[in-house]
Amino acid sequence: MRRLCRYLEPTFCAGLIEDPCLVVRDRPIHKSILIDCGSLHHLAKRELKPVRAIFISHAHMDHFMGFDVFVRQVHASPRTVELFGPPGLAERVTARLSGYDWNLAEPYWCTFRVSEVHPERLVDFEFPGPEGFPCRKAGQRPRDGGLIYRHNHLEVAAELLDHGIPVLAFRVNEAKLFAVAEQKMAEFGLVPGEWLRELKKRFYADWPAGDPLVVTRRQGEDVLEEPAADEAALYRAIREEQHPTGIGYLTDIGFTPENRDAAVRFLSGVTLLVGECAFLAGDRHKARTSRHLCTGDVNELLAVLRPRFFLPMHLSKTYLGRSEELYAELDPPPGTTILRLPEHVAPRPLHAFEFPLHRF
């Protein structure tokens, strides 16, 4: 099967009715991000160690409970892990971390940096592990449009929606893809050479200040070297047109006109949409009462967004054993493929009699 993304590898690490967790791996650098962490106990430590950032849609238990498991696995690593979530997340993280004793903390333990996402700004807090994870205010910064995070081959944007409390939808885009079009190069008389390697280096470094870039250009029969007045503008003129892959994540929203319009604006053009479908159409009233989506709501969104792939998740546990009814009710538009999940991927809980030496 052809890869969905050039550099990114999304993996949904839960079953259809299990607590959600989406891992997006940046393959070239062997790092990853988590979107929601409702349940992580079934993930190997080697899957959690590469995580650089966690994105929490909201702090309901089924989306945030796995944070303790993550802390257990990575707290002794000498690095900073970033967390992003709606307003109030720092208070929730404080409550989780202060519930444990940290009298044996070591100087090399990790630091958690929490950024609360507000409409116009990010409010930052730090929890330094070597000091036992106290909460400290770390200032605030304006948002760069919808973007809240950039690292190497990916960038993450967020949109505030409503679930009775603020909830975040996320969009992960592939970024930093350097590519030039040979035809455009020829139109400008540019000759490939070492300068292209330097242009690529400066592109990935976000155009740092420095000496002018010297390019090679053909004029008649001569090949000349000359400085580029604006290397960023030069790249924009010769770059190959691209359509970066987008991964959308939408969960726990009431199907109000405001939420619907905001979600459509924010997720337009995504290639893969990972979205909740908590209720069947016959239980629409339950979806409205609990501020969730039913299959009819999802079909309406899909008809407008038209992603190439849709992965339904977070089906209510009241439908245990009835997942085929969900897939039967989904009616995607032409060009959209529904991806299927088993109801469970994590090992089932054990009964007492299944343990060795369960009686003493």
Coordinates of C-alpha atoms in Angstrom, one line a residue:
M1 CA 0.0 0.0 0.0
R2 CA 1.3 3.4 -0.9
R3 CA 2.2 5.5 2.1
L4 CA -0.3 8.2 3.1
C5 CA 2.5 10.7 3.9
R6 CA 6.0 11.2 2.7
Y7 CA 7.5 11.6 6.2
L8 CA 4.7 11.1 8.7
E9 CA 3.3 7.8 9.8
P10 CA -0.1 8.0 11.7
T11 CA -1.1 5.0 13.9
F12 CA -4.3 4.8 15.9
C13 CA -3.4 2.9 19.0
A14 CA -6.9 1.9 20.2
G15 CA -9.9 -0.1 19.2
L16 CA -13.2 1.4 18.0
I17 CA -14.7 1.5 21.5
E18 CA -11.5 2.1 23.5
D19 CA -10.2 5.3 24.8
P20 CA -8.5 7.2 21.9
C21 CA -4.8 7.7 21.3
L22 CA -3.3 8.7 17.9
V23 CA 0.5 8.4 17.4
V24 CA 2.0 10.4 14.5
R25 CA 5.6 9.4 13.9
D26 CA 8.2 11.5 12.0
R27 CA 10.0 8.6 10.3
P28 CA 13.3 10.3 9.3
I29 CA 14.1 11.5 12.8
H30 CA 12.4 8.6 14.7
K31 CA 10.4 11.0 16.9
S32 CA 6.6 11.2 17.4
I33 CA 3.7 13.1 18.9
L34 CA 0.6 11.8 20.7
I35 CA -2.9 13.2 20.2
D36 CA -4.9 12.3 23.3
C37 CA -3.8 9.6 25.7
G38 CA -6.9 8.0 27.1
S39 CA -5.2 4.6 27.5
L40 CA -1.5 3.9 27.1
H41 CA -1.0 0.9 29.3
H42 CA -0.8 -1.5 26.3
L43 CA 1.9 0.5 24.5
A44 CA 5.6 -0.6 24.8
K45 CA 8.0 1.8 26.4
R46 CA 9.9 2.0 23.1
E47 CA 6.8 3.6 21.6
L48 CA 6.6 6.3 24.3
K49 CA 10.2 7.2 24.5
P50 CA 10.4 9.0 21.1
V51 CA 7.4 11.2 22.0
R52 CA 8.3 14.9 21.9
A53 CA 4.9 16.4 22.4
I54 CA 1.4 15.5 23.6
F55 CA -1.8 17.2 22.3
I56 CA -4.8 16.8 24.6
S57 CA -8.3 17.6 23.2
H58 CA -9.7 18.0 26.7
A59 CA -9.2 16.6 30.1
H60 CA -12.1 14.1 30.4
M61 CA -10.8 10.9 31.8
D62 CA -11.1 8.9 28.6
H63 CA -8.8 11.3 26.8
F64 CA -6.2 12.1 29.6
M65 CA -6.0 9.1 31.9
G66 CA -3.0 7.6 30.2
F67 CA -0.9 10.6 31.1
D68 CA 0.2 8.9 34.3
V69 CA 1.4 5.9 32.3
F70 CA 3.4 8.2 30.1
V71 CA 5.0 10.0 33.1
R72 CA 5.9 6.6 34.5
Q73 CA 7.8 5.6 31.4
V74 CA 9.7 8.9 30.6
H75 CA 10.1 10.9 33.8
A76 CA 13.7 9.8 34.2
S77 CA 14.7 10.9 30.7
P78 CA 16.8 14.1 30.5
R79 CA 14.6 16.1 28.1
T80 CA 11.6 18.4 27.8
V81 CA 8.2 17.1 26.8
E82 CA 5.7 19.6 25.6
L83 CA 1.9 19.3 26.3
F84 CA -0.8 21.4 24.5
G85 CA -4.4 21.6 25.5
P86 CA -7.3 23.9 26.2
P87 CA -7.4 26.5 29.0
G88 CA -7.1 24.9 32.4
L89 CA -4.8 22.0 31.3
A90 CA -1.9 23.2 33.6
E91 CA -4.2 22.9 36.6
R92 CA -5.1 19.3 35.6
V93 CA -1.4 18.4 35.1
T94 CA -0.6 19.9 38.5
A95 CA -3.3 17.7 40.1
R96 CA -1.9 14.6 38.4
L97 CA 1.7 15.2 39.3
S98 CA 1.1 16.4 42.8
G99 CA -0.7 13.2 43.6
Y100 CA 2.7 11.4 43.8
D101 CA 5.7 11.7 46.1
W102 CA 8.9 12.8 44.3
N103 CA 11.4 12.9 47.1
L104 CA 13.8 10.7 45.1
A105 CA 13.9 13.1 42.1
E106 CA 17.3 13.2 40.2
P107 CA 18.9 16.1 38.5
Y108 CA 18.5 14.5 35.0
W109 CA 14.8 14.0 35.2
C110 CA 12.6 15.4 32.4
T111 CA 10.7 18.7 32.4
F112 CA 7.1 19.0 31.2
R113 CA 6.2 22.3 29.4
V114 CA 2.4 22.9 29.2
S115 CA 0.9 25.3 26.8
E116 CA -2.7 26.2 27.2
V117 CA -4.3 27.2 23.9
H118 CA -6.4 30.3 23.9
P119 CA -7.9 32.0 20.8
E120 CA -5.1 34.5 20.4
R121 CA -2.3 33.3 22.6
L122 CA -0.5 30.4 24.2
V123 CA 0.0 30.5 28.0
D124 CA 3.0 28.5 29.2
F125 CA 3.8 26.6 32.4
E126 CA 6.8 24.5 33.3
F127 CA 7.1 21.4 35.6
P128 CA 10.8 20.7 36.2
G129 CA 11.3 17.1 37.2
P130 CA 14.6 17.6 39.1
E131 CA 12.5 19.7 41.6
G132 CA 9.6 17.3 41.9
F133 CA 7.5 18.8 39.1
P134 CA 6.2 22.0 40.7
C135 CA 4.1 24.2 38.5
R136 CA 5.7 27.5 37.4
K137 CA 4.3 30.1 35.1
A138 CA 6.5 30.6 32.0
G139 CA 4.9 33.5 30.2
Q140 CA 2.7 33.7 27.2
R141 CA 3.2 34.2 23.5
P142 CA 0.9 35.1 20.5
R143 CA -0.3 32.3 18.3
D144 CA 1.0 32.0 14.8
G145 CA -2.3 31.8 13.1
G146 CA -3.8 28.5 13.9
L147 CA -0.4 26.8 14.4
I148 CA 0.7 25.9 17.9
Y149 CA 3.7 23.6 17.2
R150 CA 6.4 23.0 14.6
H151 CA 9.1 20.4 14.6
N152 CA 11.1 19.1 11.6
H153 CA 8.7 17.5 9.1
L154 CA 5.4 18.3 10.9
E155 CA 3.4 21.2 12.2
V156 CA 0.3 21.1 14.3
A157 CA -2.6 23.6 14.3
A158 CA -5.5 23.7 16.8
E159 CA -9.1 25.0 16.8
L160 CA -11.2 25.6 20.0
L161 CA -14.6 24.0 19.8
D162 CA -17.3 23.4 22.4
H163 CA -18.2 20.2 24.4
G164 CA -19.8 22.0 27.3
I165 CA -16.1 22.8 28.1
P166 CA -13.5 24.0 25.6
V167 CA -12.2 21.2 23.4
L168 CA -9.5 21.2 20.8
A169 CA -9.6 19.8 17.3
F170 CA -6.1 19.2 15.8
R171 CA -4.6 19.3 12.3
V172 CA -1.2 17.8 11.6
N173 CA 0.4 18.8 8.3
E174 CA 3.6 17.7 6.7
A175 CA 6.0 20.6 6.6
K176 CA 9.5 21.6 5.5
L177 CA 9.5 19.7 2.2
F178 CA 12.1 21.1 -0.1
A179 CA 11.5 20.6 -3.8
V180 CA 12.3 22.6 -6.9
A181 CA 10.9 22.4 -10.4
E182 CA 13.4 21.8 -13.2
Q183 CA 11.2 23.7 -15.7
K184 CA 11.1 26.8 -13.4
M185 CA 14.8 26.6 -12.9
A186 CA 15.3 26.6 -16.7
E187 CA 13.0 29.6 -17.1
F188 CA 15.2 31.6 -14.8
G189 CA 18.3 30.4 -16.4
L190 CA 19.5 28.7 -13.2
V191 CA 22.0 25.9 -13.4
P192 CA 22.0 23.2 -10.7
G193 CA 25.0 23.2 -8.5
E194 CA 26.3 23.3 -5.0
W195 CA 24.2 26.4 -4.4
L196 CA 21.1 24.3 -4.4
R197 CA 22.4 22.3 -1.5
E198 CA 23.0 25.5 0.4
L199 CA 19.5 26.8 -0.5
K200 CA 18.0 23.6 0.9
K201 CA 20.1 24.0 4.1
R202 CA 18.8 27.6 4.6
F203 CA 15.2 26.6 3.8
Y204 CA 15.2 24.1 6.7
A205 CA 16.9 26.6 9.0
D206 CA 14.0 29.2 8.2
W207 CA 16.3 31.5 6.2
P208 CA 18.8 32.6 8.8
A209 CA 20.7 35.9 8.3
G210 CA 24.1 35.5 6.7
D211 CA 26.1 36.0 3.5
P212 CA 24.1 36.3 0.3
L213 CA 23.5 33.0 -1.5
V214 CA 25.6 32.8 -4.7
V215 CA 23.7 31.1 -7.5
T216 CA 24.8 29.8 -10.9
R217 CA 22.9 31.3 -13.9
R218 CA 23.3 30.8 -17.7
Q219 CA 23.4 33.9 -19.9
G220 CA 23.8 33.0 -23.5
E221 CA 26.8 30.8 -23.8
D222 CA 28.2 31.9 -20.5
V223 CA 27.6 30.5 -17.0
L224 CA 28.0 33.1 -14.3
E225 CA 27.8 33.3 -10.5
E226 CA 25.8 36.0 -8.9
P227 CA 24.3 36.8 -5.5
A228 CA 20.6 36.2 -5.0
A229 CA 18.9 39.4 -3.7
D230 CA 16.3 37.4 -1.7
E231 CA 16.9 33.7 -1.3
A232 CA 13.5 33.0 0.2
A233 CA 11.8 34.8 -2.8
L234 CA 14.0 32.8 -5.2
Y235 CA 12.9 29.5 -3.7
R236 CA 9.2 30.5 -3.9
A237 CA 9.7 31.3 -7.6
I238 CA 11.3 27.9 -8.4
R239 CA 9.7 25.5 -6.0
E240 CA 7.6 22.6 -7.2
E241 CA 3.9 22.9 -6.4
Q242 CA 3.0 20.6 -3.5
H243 CA -0.1 19.5 -1.8
P244 CA 1.0 18.5 1.7
T245 CA -0.8 15.7 3.5
G246 CA -3.1 16.8 6.3
I247 CA -4.3 14.6 9.2
G248 CA -7.4 15.9 11.0
Y249 CA -8.5 14.9 14.5
L250 CA -12.0 15.7 15.7
T251 CA -13.6 14.4 18.9
D252 CA -16.2 15.2 21.5
I253 CA -18.1 18.1 20.0
G254 CA -21.7 19.0 20.1
F255 CA -23.2 19.2 16.6
T256 CA -24.1 22.9 16.8
P257 CA -24.0 25.3 13.9
E258 CA -21.0 27.0 15.4
N259 CA -19.0 23.8 15.9
R260 CA -20.0 22.5 12.5
D261 CA -18.9 25.6 10.7
A262 CA -15.6 26.0 12.6
A263 CA -14.8 22.3 12.1
V264 CA -15.4 22.5 8.3
R265 CA -13.2 25.6 8.0
F266 CA -10.4 24.1 10.1
L267 CA -10.4 20.6 8.6
S268 CA -11.0 21.5 4.9
G269 CA -8.6 19.7 2.7
V270 CA -7.3 17.0 5.1
T271 CA -6.3 13.7 3.6
L272 CA -7.1 11.6 6.6
L273 CA -9.8 12.5 9.1
V274 CA -9.8 10.7 12.5
G275 CA -13.1 11.5 14.0
E276 CA -15.4 10.4 16.8
C277 CA -18.7 8.7 15.9
A278 CA -20.1 8.0 19.4
F279 CA -23.7 7.1 18.6
L280 CA -25.8 5.5 15.9
A281 CA -28.5 7.6 14.2
G282 CA -31.3 6.1 16.2
D283 CA -29.7 7.5 19.4
R284 CA -29.3 11.0 18.0
H285 CA -31.0 12.4 21.2
K286 CA -28.2 10.8 23.3
A287 CA -25.6 12.5 21.1
R288 CA -27.3 15.9 21.6
T289 CA -27.6 15.4 25.3
S290 CA -23.9 14.4 25.8
R291 CA -22.6 16.8 23.1
H292 CA -21.2 14.1 20.9
L293 CA -21.6 13.2 17.2
C294 CA -23.9 10.5 15.7
T295 CA -23.5 8.8 12.3
G296 CA -25.9 11.3 10.7
D297 CA -23.7 14.2 11.9
V298 CA -20.6 12.5 10.6
N299 CA -22.1 11.8 7.2
E300 CA -23.0 15.5 6.9
L301 CA -19.4 16.5 7.8
L302 CA -17.9 14.0 5.3
A303 CA -20.1 15.3 2.5
V304 CA -18.5 18.7 2.9
L305 CA -14.9 17.8 3.9
R306 CA -14.5 14.8 1.5
P307 CA -11.2 13.5 3.0
R308 CA -9.6 10.6 1.1
F309 CA -9.8 8.5 4.3
F310 CA -12.0 8.6 7.3
L311 CA -11.2 6.6 10.5
P312 CA -14.2 6.5 12.9
M313 CA -13.3 6.0 16.5
H314 CA -14.6 6.5 20.1
L315 CA -17.9 4.6 19.6
S316 CA -19.9 4.4 22.8
K317 CA -19.3 1.2 24.8
T318 CA -23.0 0.7 24.9
Y319 CA -22.6 -0.7 21.3
L320 CA -20.3 -3.5 22.3
G321 CA -20.6 -6.2 19.7
R322 CA -22.6 -4.0 17.3
S323 CA -19.8 -2.2 15.4
E324 CA -21.1 -3.4 12.1
E325 CA -24.1 -1.2 12.6
L326 CA -21.9 1.8 12.7
Y327 CA -20.1 1.0 9.4
A328 CA -23.5 0.2 7.8
E329 CA -24.8 3.7 8.7
L330 CA -21.8 5.6 7.5
D331 CA -22.4 6.9 4.0
P332 CA -19.2 8.6 2.7
P333 CA -19.1 10.6 -0.5
P334 CA -17.4 9.3 -3.6
G335 CA -13.6 9.4 -3.1
T336 CA -13.7 8.8 0.6
T337 CA -12.7 5.4 2.0
I338 CA -13.9 4.3 5.5
L339 CA -11.1 2.7 7.5
R340 CA -12.1 0.0 9.9
L341 CA -11.0 -0.7 13.5
P342 CA -11.6 -3.8 15.6
E343 CA -13.6 -3.1 18.7
H344 CA -10.5 -3.8 20.9
V345 CA -6.8 -3.8 20.3
A346 CA -5.6 -3.9 23.9
P347 CA -5.5 -7.2 25.7
R348 CA -8.6 -7.8 27.7
P349 CA -8.4 -7.6 31.5
L350 CA -7.7 -10.8 33.3
H351 CA -9.8 -12.6 35.8
A352 CA -8.3 -13.7 39.2
F353 CA -8.4 -17.4 38.2
E354 CA -6.2 -16.7 35.2
F355 CA -3.2 -15.6 37.2
P356 CA -0.6 -18.2 38.2
L357 CA -0.8 -19.1 41.9
H358 CA -3.9 -17.0 42.3
R359 CA -4.7 -18.7 45.6
F360 CA -2.3 -18.8 48.5

